[in-house]
């Protein structure tokens, strides 16, 4: 049985012999790579379909049971309705076919997979119409139109949380199964034996947008510094680098004291910073899931997230596995973070409850088994792994 996985893939965290070679940068999403690794661990052959803006010709890489097909992406794909990207991906899928395709996100990767005619399940990690309502620009309009095509054509859909599912229309819900995101089993191996907690809190967010709400997090930290004058605030992710949008905002508002603008970083480094932080503050106004909070729970770093921020309340077990706050209020954010920093008993309780809740509900073993069971239902037969060994090679 060969399972295809289509979506943004972080090549350097894949479980293969090529991770230390000169790999092209790709559109990356760690969860896709973790899912591929989980399938390999269970003995399946996997073909990953992803793309890159940095290659002039399609590329295929192989190592053992894993084949990675990298298609091309041209600049400003939204202006062309992603048609070039979809066709380049489709050609790869036809030239290197899998028995079944799991497509991450309901956009170009899923559209290409559906065009092949192969049995395909599409994972919904957001709701395109809701994003368009909140960010009404041409790019989100194009994304919504692609999502509409994909959701209409797909026979099998997955929602990454009950929150995502509940935003779907009745017809879409009828062909959608809820299977939550998960954290990889290797996350435990990345944990330092004895974490050295630094005197900082951390926020990890991809983009300085209204949805991510970094500005209110900065305002909250300004209030926290009055109570904890030596505390620092690490901002990690796109737009949080030196000179980026987050720093530009902080400078205009005189909120730079104690803030370290760290920008995008490799996954392992981000996880190390999360483990060593006192608290992870997640000021986002809305999340369909909230992977960084789950990773913090596994890292035994207590979290503070929004009480009305999409799936966040459920992910934090409604305040039992992490504190909830009003993310529209800097005072509310600062109060909840301050509670954790001041009350060691509460701090340890949330560390323990967060870790247990994550392990029991969102571990790789729990969630990936649900995926495989669903695939078996779709295909109408048991899935048969095929364990093979092989030396790494590159195929033009």
mmCIF file of C-alpha atoms in Angstrom:
data_model
loop_
_atom_site.group_PDB
_atom_site.id
_atom_site.type_symbol
_atom_site.label_atom_id
_atom_site.label_comp_id
_atom_site.label_asym_id
_atom_site.label_seq_id
_atom_site.Cartn_x
_atom_site.Cartn_y
_atom_site.Cartn_z
ATOM 1 C CA UNK A 1 0.000 0.000 0.000
ATOM 2 C CA UNK A 2 1.438 3.359 -1.057
ATOM 3 C CA UNK A 3 -0.090 6.440 0.542
ATOM 4 C CA UNK A 4 0.339 9.811 -1.119
ATOM 5 C CA UNK A 5 0.522 12.921 1.045
ATOM 6 C CA UNK A 6 0.027 16.230 -0.760
ATOM 7 C CA UNK A 7 0.703 19.542 0.900
ATOM 8 C CA UNK A 8 3.379 21.900 2.231
ATOM 9 C CA UNK A 9 6.222 19.711 3.559
ATOM 10 C CA UNK A 10 9.224 20.626 5.708
ATOM 11 C CA UNK A 11 11.909 18.432 4.122
ATOM 12 C CA UNK A 12 14.471 18.739 6.909
ATOM 13 C CA UNK A 13 12.328 17.109 9.568
ATOM 14 C CA UNK A 14 11.378 14.102 7.462
ATOM 15 C CA UNK A 15 12.603 10.729 8.712
ATOM 16 C CA UNK A 16 14.955 9.965 5.809
ATOM 17 C CA UNK A 17 18.638 9.839 4.970
ATOM 18 C CA UNK A 18 18.592 13.049 2.941
ATOM 19 C CA UNK A 19 17.779 15.539 5.701
ATOM 20 C CA UNK A 20 21.387 16.785 5.894
ATOM 21 C CA UNK A 21 21.851 17.136 2.124
ATOM 22 C CA UNK A 22 21.369 20.268 0.024
ATOM 23 C CA UNK A 23 17.576 20.249 -0.108
ATOM 24 C CA UNK A 24 15.583 22.979 -1.855
ATOM 25 C CA UNK A 25 13.400 25.220 0.327
ATOM 26 C CA UNK A 26 9.744 24.280 0.080
ATOM 27 C CA UNK A 27 6.404 25.590 1.231
ATOM 28 C CA UNK A 28 6.586 24.061 4.685
ATOM 29 C CA UNK A 29 4.083 22.956 7.331
ATOM 30 C CA UNK A 30 5.595 20.741 10.066
ATOM 31 C CA UNK A 31 2.421 18.736 10.693
ATOM 32 C CA UNK A 32 2.496 17.329 7.144
ATOM 33 C CA UNK A 33 6.046 16.077 7.700
ATOM 34 C CA UNK A 34 5.125 14.572 11.067
ATOM 35 C CA UNK A 35 2.248 12.742 9.429
ATOM 36 C CA UNK A 36 4.547 11.347 6.729
ATOM 37 C CA UNK A 37 6.996 10.191 9.402
ATOM 38 C CA UNK A 38 4.193 8.470 11.298
ATOM 39 C CA UNK A 39 3.145 6.543 8.174
ATOM 40 C CA UNK A 40 6.753 5.495 7.480
ATOM 41 C CA UNK A 41 7.091 4.293 11.047
ATOM 42 C CA UNK A 42 4.072 2.047 10.501
ATOM 43 C CA UNK A 43 5.709 0.479 7.434
ATOM 44 C CA UNK A 44 3.824 2.229 4.635
ATOM 45 C CA UNK A 45 5.363 3.396 1.419
ATOM 46 C CA UNK A 46 4.762 7.133 1.137
ATOM 47 C CA UNK A 47 4.923 9.522 -1.804
ATOM 48 C CA UNK A 48 4.936 13.169 -0.735
ATOM 49 C CA UNK A 49 3.825 15.815 -3.217
ATOM 50 C CA UNK A 50 4.916 19.355 -2.417
ATOM 51 C CA UNK A 51 6.293 22.411 -4.221
ATOM 52 C CA UNK A 52 8.976 25.058 -4.147
ATOM 53 C CA UNK A 53 9.572 28.540 -5.485
ATOM 54 C CA UNK A 54 13.316 27.831 -5.742
ATOM 55 C CA UNK A 55 13.506 25.145 -8.452
ATOM 56 C CA UNK A 56 13.392 25.588 -12.228
ATOM 57 C CA UNK A 57 12.476 21.966 -12.988
ATOM 58 C CA UNK A 58 10.438 19.390 -11.034
ATOM 59 C CA UNK A 59 12.522 17.235 -8.724
ATOM 60 C CA UNK A 60 12.084 13.752 -7.260
ATOM 61 C CA UNK A 61 14.014 12.476 -4.224
ATOM 62 C CA UNK A 62 13.926 8.948 -2.795
ATOM 63 C CA UNK A 63 15.087 7.360 0.441
ATOM 64 C CA UNK A 64 13.861 3.945 1.552
ATOM 65 C CA UNK A 65 10.070 3.864 1.636
ATOM 66 C CA UNK A 66 9.781 7.603 1.022
ATOM 67 C CA UNK A 67 9.626 9.406 -2.303
ATOM 68 C CA UNK A 68 9.284 13.196 -2.386
ATOM 69 C CA UNK A 69 8.028 14.838 -5.584
ATOM 70 C CA UNK A 70 8.710 18.576 -5.656
ATOM 71 C CA UNK A 71 6.786 20.639 -8.198
ATOM 72 C CA UNK A 72 7.339 24.249 -9.160
ATOM 73 C CA UNK A 73 5.652 27.378 -7.883
ATOM 74 C CA UNK A 74 5.896 30.637 -9.801
ATOM 75 C CA UNK A 75 5.739 34.122 -8.242
ATOM 76 C CA UNK A 76 2.301 35.543 -7.419
ATOM 77 C CA UNK A 77 0.332 32.327 -8.009
ATOM 78 C CA UNK A 78 -2.928 33.897 -6.878
ATOM 79 C CA UNK A 79 -2.989 36.144 -9.945
ATOM 80 C CA UNK A 80 -3.050 33.018 -12.114
ATOM 81 C CA UNK A 81 -5.567 31.147 -9.934
ATOM 82 C CA UNK A 82 -2.748 28.714 -9.042
ATOM 83 C CA UNK A 83 -3.378 26.984 -12.372
ATOM 84 C CA UNK A 84 0.306 26.436 -13.152
ATOM 85 C CA UNK A 85 0.940 25.023 -9.668
ATOM 86 C CA UNK A 86 -2.070 22.699 -9.818
ATOM 87 C CA UNK A 87 -1.062 21.325 -13.210
ATOM 88 C CA UNK A 88 2.580 20.841 -12.196
ATOM 89 C CA UNK A 89 1.475 18.955 -9.095
ATOM 90 C CA UNK A 90 -1.032 16.856 -11.081
ATOM 91 C CA UNK A 91 1.639 15.794 -13.558
ATOM 92 C CA UNK A 92 3.859 14.636 -10.696
ATOM 93 C CA UNK A 93 1.006 12.687 -9.127
ATOM 94 C CA UNK A 94 0.284 10.931 -12.423
ATOM 95 C CA UNK A 95 3.946 10.188 -13.134
ATOM 96 C CA UNK A 96 4.516 8.897 -9.582
ATOM 97 C CA UNK A 97 1.140 7.468 -8.534
ATOM 98 C CA UNK A 98 0.052 6.444 -5.069
ATOM 99 C CA UNK A 99 -2.846 4.119 -4.248
ATOM 100 C CA UNK A 100 -4.520 6.783 -2.138
ATOM 101 C CA UNK A 101 -3.877 10.492 -1.517
ATOM 102 C CA UNK A 102 -4.278 12.456 1.696
ATOM 103 C CA UNK A 103 -4.285 16.152 0.786
ATOM 104 C CA UNK A 104 -3.515 18.763 3.411
ATOM 105 C CA UNK A 105 -5.509 22.009 3.061
ATOM 106 C CA UNK A 106 -8.345 22.496 0.592
ATOM 107 C CA UNK A 107 -6.388 24.470 -1.977
ATOM 108 C CA UNK A 108 -3.935 23.764 -4.824
ATOM 109 C CA UNK A 109 -2.572 20.476 -3.441
ATOM 110 C CA UNK A 110 -6.041 19.010 -2.984
ATOM 111 C CA UNK A 111 -7.253 20.323 -6.339
ATOM 112 C CA UNK A 112 -4.359 18.604 -8.096
ATOM 113 C CA UNK A 113 -5.010 15.347 -6.230
ATOM 114 C CA UNK A 114 -8.691 15.345 -7.155
ATOM 115 C CA UNK A 115 -7.801 15.884 -10.816
ATOM 116 C CA UNK A 116 -5.892 12.576 -10.841
ATOM 117 C CA UNK A 117 -9.012 10.533 -10.096
ATOM 118 C CA UNK A 118 -7.204 8.715 -7.290
ATOM 119 C CA UNK A 119 -9.141 8.090 -4.054
ATOM 120 C CA UNK A 120 -8.480 11.279 -2.070
ATOM 121 C CA UNK A 121 -9.340 12.639 1.343
ATOM 122 C CA UNK A 122 -8.947 16.392 1.865
ATOM 123 C CA UNK A 123 -8.037 17.776 5.276
ATOM 124 C CA UNK A 124 -9.600 21.121 6.184
ATOM 125 C CA UNK A 125 -7.285 23.144 8.409
ATOM 126 C CA UNK A 126 -9.241 26.352 8.058
ATOM 127 C CA UNK A 127 -12.525 27.620 6.630
ATOM 128 C CA UNK A 128 -11.775 29.714 3.563
ATOM 129 C CA UNK A 129 -15.028 31.683 3.638
ATOM 130 C CA UNK A 130 -14.460 32.776 7.231
ATOM 131 C CA UNK A 131 -10.925 33.891 6.379
ATOM 132 C CA UNK A 132 -12.242 35.857 3.384
ATOM 133 C CA UNK A 133 -14.772 37.608 5.608
ATOM 134 C CA UNK A 134 -12.032 38.677 8.008
ATOM 135 C CA UNK A 135 -9.416 39.504 5.343
ATOM 136 C CA UNK A 136 -11.402 40.598 2.249
ATOM 137 C CA UNK A 137 -8.637 40.881 -0.340
ATOM 138 C CA UNK A 138 -8.127 39.402 -3.808
ATOM 139 C CA UNK A 139 -5.753 36.669 -2.666
ATOM 140 C CA UNK A 140 -8.243 35.333 -0.095
ATOM 141 C CA UNK A 141 -10.990 35.544 -2.714
ATOM 142 C CA UNK A 142 -8.940 33.313 -5.024
ATOM 143 C CA UNK A 143 -8.254 30.915 -2.143
ATOM 144 C CA UNK A 144 -11.955 30.761 -1.329
ATOM 145 C CA UNK A 145 -12.813 30.012 -4.972
ATOM 146 C CA UNK A 146 -10.278 27.168 -5.077
ATOM 147 C CA UNK A 147 -11.619 25.881 -1.759
ATOM 148 C CA UNK A 148 -15.147 25.954 -3.194
ATOM 149 C CA UNK A 149 -14.071 23.850 -6.170
ATOM 150 C CA UNK A 150 -12.181 21.375 -3.966
ATOM 151 C CA UNK A 151 -14.909 20.971 -1.345
ATOM 152 C CA UNK A 152 -17.550 20.553 -4.062
ATOM 153 C CA UNK A 153 -15.574 17.872 -5.899
ATOM 154 C CA UNK A 154 -14.246 15.956 -2.881
ATOM 155 C CA UNK A 155 -16.186 12.950 -1.609
ATOM 156 C CA UNK A 156 -14.223 12.658 1.637
ATOM 157 C CA UNK A 157 -13.224 15.514 3.918
ATOM 158 C CA UNK A 158 -11.524 15.756 7.290
ATOM 159 C CA UNK A 159 -11.868 18.665 9.708
ATOM 160 C CA UNK A 160 -8.894 19.220 12.008
ATOM 161 C CA UNK A 161 -11.144 20.174 14.937
ATOM 162 C CA UNK A 162 -14.766 20.389 16.006
ATOM 163 C CA UNK A 163 -14.438 24.168 15.670
ATOM 164 C CA UNK A 164 -13.568 23.856 11.980
ATOM 165 C CA UNK A 165 -16.375 21.337 11.458
ATOM 166 C CA UNK A 166 -18.996 23.534 13.122
ATOM 167 C CA UNK A 167 -18.314 26.363 10.646
ATOM 168 C CA UNK A 168 -19.123 24.192 7.631
ATOM 169 C CA UNK A 169 -22.468 24.198 5.837
ATOM 170 C CA UNK A 170 -24.819 21.235 6.187
ATOM 171 C CA UNK A 171 -23.908 19.628 2.857
ATOM 172 C CA UNK A 172 -20.174 19.832 3.554
ATOM 173 C CA UNK A 173 -20.621 18.449 7.063
ATOM 174 C CA UNK A 174 -22.362 15.388 5.606
ATOM 175 C CA UNK A 175 -19.098 14.217 4.016
ATOM 176 C CA UNK A 176 -16.705 15.414 6.731
ATOM 177 C CA UNK A 177 -15.114 13.439 9.564
ATOM 178 C CA UNK A 178 -13.497 15.217 12.537
ATOM 179 C CA UNK A 179 -9.968 14.044 13.310
ATOM 180 C CA UNK A 180 -7.892 16.417 15.412
ATOM 181 C CA UNK A 181 -4.320 17.481 14.726
ATOM 182 C CA UNK A 182 -1.631 15.659 16.695
ATOM 183 C CA UNK A 183 1.836 16.090 18.089
ATOM 184 C CA UNK A 184 4.562 13.706 16.874
ATOM 185 C CA UNK A 185 5.974 11.004 19.137
ATOM 186 C CA UNK A 186 9.451 12.397 18.424
ATOM 187 C CA UNK A 187 8.508 15.524 20.364
ATOM 188 C CA UNK A 188 9.327 13.622 23.561
ATOM 189 C CA UNK A 189 12.811 12.932 22.218
ATOM 190 C CA UNK A 190 13.365 16.647 21.627
ATOM 191 C CA UNK A 191 12.694 17.434 25.269
ATOM 192 C CA UNK A 192 15.797 18.348 27.218
ATOM 193 C CA UNK A 193 16.288 16.098 30.236
ATOM 194 C CA UNK A 194 16.271 19.113 32.542
ATOM 195 C CA UNK A 195 14.747 22.225 31.015
ATOM 196 C CA UNK A 196 16.501 25.437 31.999
ATOM 197 C CA UNK A 197 13.648 27.893 32.290
ATOM 198 C CA UNK A 198 14.711 31.339 31.183
ATOM 199 C CA UNK A 199 13.215 34.573 32.445
ATOM 200 C CA UNK A 200 11.019 35.116 29.412
ATOM 201 C CA UNK A 201 7.597 34.428 27.975
ATOM 202 C CA UNK A 202 7.166 33.545 24.300
ATOM 203 C CA UNK A 203 4.720 33.986 21.447
ATOM 204 C CA UNK A 204 5.068 32.040 18.199
ATOM 205 C CA UNK A 205 2.936 33.360 15.345
ATOM 206 C CA UNK A 206 3.209 33.374 11.567
ATOM 207 C CA UNK A 207 2.351 36.906 10.535
ATOM 208 C CA UNK A 208 1.605 40.297 12.072
ATOM 209 C CA UNK A 209 -2.086 40.252 11.195
ATOM 210 C CA UNK A 210 -5.342 41.196 12.864
ATOM 211 C CA UNK A 211 -6.021 37.497 13.430
ATOM 212 C CA UNK A 212 -2.692 36.817 15.156
ATOM 213 C CA UNK A 213 -3.134 39.904 17.386
ATOM 214 C CA UNK A 214 0.526 40.422 18.256
ATOM 215 C CA UNK A 215 -0.118 44.110 18.962
ATOM 216 C CA UNK A 216 -2.305 43.283 21.967
ATOM 217 C CA UNK A 217 0.304 40.801 23.187
ATOM 218 C CA UNK A 218 2.907 43.580 23.088
ATOM 219 C CA UNK A 219 0.581 45.882 25.021
ATOM 220 C CA UNK A 220 0.030 43.147 27.615
ATOM 221 C CA UNK A 221 3.763 42.633 27.993
ATOM 222 C CA UNK A 222 4.191 46.352 28.572
ATOM 223 C CA UNK A 223 1.872 45.984 31.570
ATOM 224 C CA UNK A 224 3.666 42.839 32.771
ATOM 225 C CA UNK A 225 7.015 44.627 32.807
ATOM 226 C CA UNK A 226 5.707 46.905 35.541
ATOM 227 C CA UNK A 227 5.248 43.882 37.809
ATOM 228 C CA UNK A 228 8.211 41.862 36.487
ATOM 229 C CA UNK A 229 10.804 44.434 35.332
ATOM 230 C CA UNK A 230 13.409 41.815 34.348
ATOM 231 C CA UNK A 231 11.020 39.645 32.327
ATOM 232 C CA UNK A 232 11.615 39.386 28.562
ATOM 233 C CA UNK A 233 9.237 38.664 25.690
ATOM 234 C CA UNK A 234 10.417 36.518 22.768
ATOM 235 C CA UNK A 235 8.514 36.982 19.501
ATOM 236 C CA UNK A 236 9.116 34.171 17.000
ATOM 237 C CA UNK A 237 7.773 33.776 13.470
ATOM 238 C CA UNK A 238 7.161 35.620 10.220
ATOM 239 C CA UNK A 239 6.977 39.429 10.637
ATOM 240 C CA UNK A 240 8.572 39.235 14.105
ATOM 241 C CA UNK A 241 12.168 39.579 12.921
ATOM 242 C CA UNK A 242 14.374 42.623 13.546
ATOM 243 C CA UNK A 243 12.935 45.430 11.464
ATOM 244 C CA UNK A 244 9.741 43.470 10.790
ATOM 245 C CA UNK A 245 6.160 44.595 11.192
ATOM 246 C CA UNK A 246 5.965 43.624 14.864
ATOM 247 C CA UNK A 247 9.034 45.672 15.758
ATOM 248 C CA UNK A 248 7.830 48.608 13.672
ATOM 249 C CA UNK A 249 4.575 48.618 15.620
ATOM 250 C CA UNK A 250 6.354 48.256 18.968
ATOM 251 C CA UNK A 251 8.671 51.159 18.192
ATOM 252 C CA UNK A 252 5.761 53.447 17.312
ATOM 253 C CA UNK A 253 4.022 52.517 20.567
ATOM 254 C CA UNK A 254 7.171 52.598 22.751
ATOM 255 C CA UNK A 255 6.749 48.904 23.573
ATOM 256 C CA UNK A 256 10.192 47.550 22.677
ATOM 257 C CA UNK A 257 11.646 47.343 26.208
ATOM 258 C CA UNK A 258 12.410 43.725 27.050
ATOM 259 C CA UNK A 259 11.156 42.424 23.689
ATOM 260 C CA UNK A 260 13.377 40.236 21.521
ATOM 261 C CA UNK A 261 12.303 40.129 17.873
ATOM 262 C CA UNK A 262 13.570 36.737 16.720
ATOM 263 C CA UNK A 263 11.666 36.123 13.486
ATOM 264 C CA UNK A 264 11.366 32.759 11.690
ATOM 265 C CA UNK A 265 13.499 29.944 13.119
ATOM 266 C CA UNK A 266 14.000 26.198 12.488
ATOM 267 C CA UNK A 267 11.432 23.949 14.145
ATOM 268 C CA UNK A 268 13.847 22.389 16.661
ATOM 269 C CA UNK A 269 15.069 25.791 17.811
ATOM 270 C CA UNK A 270 11.533 27.069 18.248
ATOM 271 C CA UNK A 271 10.610 24.026 20.319
ATOM 272 C CA UNK A 272 13.701 24.501 22.507
ATOM 273 C CA UNK A 273 12.724 28.111 23.150
ATOM 274 C CA UNK A 274 9.185 27.019 24.022
ATOM 275 C CA UNK A 275 10.459 24.408 26.480
ATOM 276 C CA UNK A 276 12.724 26.945 28.180
ATOM 277 C CA UNK A 277 10.086 29.674 28.404
ATOM 278 C CA UNK A 278 8.191 30.464 31.583
ATOM 279 C CA UNK A 279 4.881 30.824 29.744
ATOM 280 C CA UNK A 280 3.623 30.594 26.173
ATOM 281 C CA UNK A 281 1.255 33.483 25.449
ATOM 282 C CA UNK A 282 -1.031 32.916 22.453
ATOM 283 C CA UNK A 283 -2.852 36.179 21.692
ATOM 284 C CA UNK A 284 -4.496 34.940 18.472
ATOM 285 C CA UNK A 285 -8.114 35.985 17.993
ATOM 286 C CA UNK A 286 -9.015 32.783 16.155
ATOM 287 C CA UNK A 287 -7.443 29.371 15.574
ATOM 288 C CA UNK A 288 -8.888 26.318 13.863
ATOM 289 C CA UNK A 289 -6.634 24.260 16.129
ATOM 290 C CA UNK A 290 -3.523 25.827 17.724
ATOM 291 C CA UNK A 291 -0.517 23.524 17.251
ATOM 292 C CA UNK A 292 1.950 25.731 19.124
ATOM 293 C CA UNK A 293 -0.136 25.486 22.300
ATOM 294 C CA UNK A 294 -0.201 21.704 22.005
ATOM 295 C CA UNK A 295 3.581 21.641 21.603
ATOM 296 C CA UNK A 296 3.968 23.852 24.673
ATOM 297 C CA UNK A 297 1.769 21.493 26.697
ATOM 298 C CA UNK A 298 4.031 18.577 25.739
ATOM 299 C CA UNK A 299 7.073 20.700 26.578
ATOM 300 C CA UNK A 300 5.606 21.322 30.046
ATOM 301 C CA UNK A 301 5.366 25.043 29.497
ATOM 302 C CA UNK A 302 2.060 26.472 30.749
ATOM 303 C CA UNK A 303 -0.052 28.390 28.267
ATOM 304 C CA UNK A 304 -2.403 31.355 28.125
ATOM 305 C CA UNK A 305 -4.845 31.590 25.195
ATOM 306 C CA UNK A 306 -8.087 33.245 24.184
ATOM 307 C CA UNK A 307 -11.363 32.197 25.775
ATOM 308 C CA UNK A 308 -13.189 32.907 22.499
ATOM 309 C CA UNK A 309 -10.366 32.080 20.066
ATOM 310 C CA UNK A 310 -11.822 29.272 17.982
ATOM 311 C CA UNK A 311 -10.653 25.827 19.115
ATOM 312 C CA UNK A 312 -8.331 27.186 21.828
ATOM 313 C CA UNK A 313 -10.774 26.775 24.754
ATOM 314 C CA UNK A 314 -11.259 23.078 23.939
ATOM 315 C CA UNK A 315 -7.536 22.530 23.368
ATOM 316 C CA UNK A 316 -6.876 23.961 26.841
ATOM 317 C CA UNK A 317 -9.722 21.878 28.331
ATOM 318 C CA UNK A 318 -11.700 25.009 29.119
ATOM 319 C CA UNK A 319 -9.128 26.375 31.544
ATOM 320 C CA UNK A 320 -8.002 23.105 33.145
ATOM 321 C CA UNK A 321 -4.980 22.532 30.865
ATOM 322 C CA UNK A 322 -4.078 26.196 30.345
ATOM 323 C CA UNK A 323 -5.410 29.598 31.372
ATOM 324 C CA UNK A 324 -7.974 31.440 29.251
ATOM 325 C CA UNK A 325 -8.165 35.193 28.841
ATOM 326 C CA UNK A 326 -9.835 37.936 26.806
ATOM 327 C CA UNK A 327 -7.363 38.489 23.967
ATOM 328 C CA UNK A 328 -8.963 41.840 23.190
ATOM 329 C CA UNK A 329 -7.810 43.096 26.577
ATOM 330 C CA UNK A 330 -4.119 43.694 27.406
ATOM 331 C CA UNK A 331 -5.110 43.782 31.081
ATOM 332 C CA UNK A 332 -6.713 40.328 30.888
ATOM 333 C CA UNK A 333 -3.680 38.821 29.143
ATOM 334 C CA UNK A 334 -1.253 40.408 31.582
ATOM 335 C CA UNK A 335 -3.334 39.291 34.580
ATOM 336 C CA UNK A 336 -3.391 35.613 33.546
ATOM 337 C CA UNK A 337 0.314 35.484 32.682
ATOM 338 C CA UNK A 338 1.061 37.265 35.959
ATOM 339 C CA UNK A 339 -0.971 34.675 37.872
ATOM 340 C CA UNK A 340 1.212 31.914 36.482
ATOM 341 C CA UNK A 341 4.433 33.742 37.245
ATOM 342 C CA UNK A 342 3.330 34.511 40.809
ATOM 343 C CA UNK A 343 1.623 31.262 41.867
ATOM 344 C CA UNK A 344 3.970 28.265 41.700
ATOM 345 C CA UNK A 345 1.257 25.813 42.776
ATOM 346 C CA UNK A 346 -1.040 26.952 39.957
ATOM 347 C CA UNK A 347 1.947 26.877 37.599
ATOM 348 C CA UNK A 348 2.776 23.246 38.373
ATOM 349 C CA UNK A 349 -0.872 22.177 38.237
ATOM 350 C CA UNK A 350 -1.244 23.541 34.719
ATOM 351 C CA UNK A 351 2.065 21.984 33.643
ATOM 352 C CA UNK A 352 0.833 18.553 34.770
ATOM 353 C CA UNK A 353 -2.738 18.923 33.509
ATOM 354 C CA UNK A 354 -1.613 20.284 30.148
ATOM 355 C CA UNK A 355 0.815 17.434 29.537
ATOM 356 C CA UNK A 356 -1.712 14.741 30.509
ATOM 357 C CA UNK A 357 -4.519 16.227 28.430
ATOM 358 C CA UNK A 358 -2.254 16.476 25.379
ATOM 359 C CA UNK A 359 -1.013 12.893 25.720
ATOM 360 C CA UNK A 360 -4.448 11.376 26.183
ATOM 361 C CA UNK A 361 -6.200 13.275 23.399
ATOM 362 C CA UNK A 362 -3.730 14.477 20.771
ATOM 363 C CA UNK A 363 -0.805 12.053 20.620
ATOM 364 C CA UNK A 364 0.431 10.594 17.351
ATOM 365 C CA UNK A 365 -0.693 7.062 18.235
ATOM 366 C CA UNK A 366 -4.234 8.180 18.996
ATOM 367 C CA UNK A 367 -4.748 10.426 15.977
ATOM 368 C CA UNK A 368 -2.834 8.643 13.191
ATOM 369 C CA UNK A 369 -4.676 5.406 13.950
ATOM 370 C CA UNK A 370 -7.936 7.308 13.385
ATOM 371 C CA UNK A 371 -6.670 8.472 10.002
ATOM 372 C CA UNK A 372 -5.738 4.946 8.933
ATOM 373 C CA UNK A 373 -9.068 3.551 10.080
ATOM 374 C CA UNK A 374 -10.869 6.192 8.019
ATOM 375 C CA UNK A 375 -8.746 5.458 4.938
ATOM 376 C CA UNK A 376 -9.584 1.785 5.292
ATOM 377 C CA UNK A 377 -13.289 2.662 5.369
ATOM 378 C CA UNK A 378 -12.941 4.785 2.237
ATOM 379 C CA UNK A 379 -11.101 2.054 0.325
ATOM 380 C CA UNK A 380 -13.299 -0.714 1.686
ATOM 381 C CA UNK A 381 -10.359 -2.896 2.675
ATOM 382 C CA UNK A 382 -7.624 -3.141 5.329
ATOM 383 C CA UNK A 383 -4.471 -1.138 4.698
ATOM 384 C CA UNK A 384 -1.423 -3.319 4.186
ATOM 385 C CA UNK A 385 1.997 -1.818 5.017
ATOM 386 C CA UNK A 386 4.965 -2.822 2.879
ATOM 387 C CA UNK A 387 8.227 -2.708 4.791
ATOM 388 C CA UNK A 388 11.253 -2.283 2.548
ATOM 389 C CA UNK A 389 14.749 -0.894 2.898
ATOM 390 C CA UNK A 390 16.648 1.154 0.403
ATOM 391 C CA UNK A 391 19.574 3.468 0.007
ATOM 392 C CA UNK A 392 18.906 7.133 -0.632
ATOM 393 C CA UNK A 393 18.978 8.233 -4.226
ATOM 394 C CA UNK A 394 17.909 11.171 -6.341
ATOM 395 C CA UNK A 395 15.815 10.664 -9.442
ATOM 396 C CA UNK A 396 15.752 13.491 -11.988
#
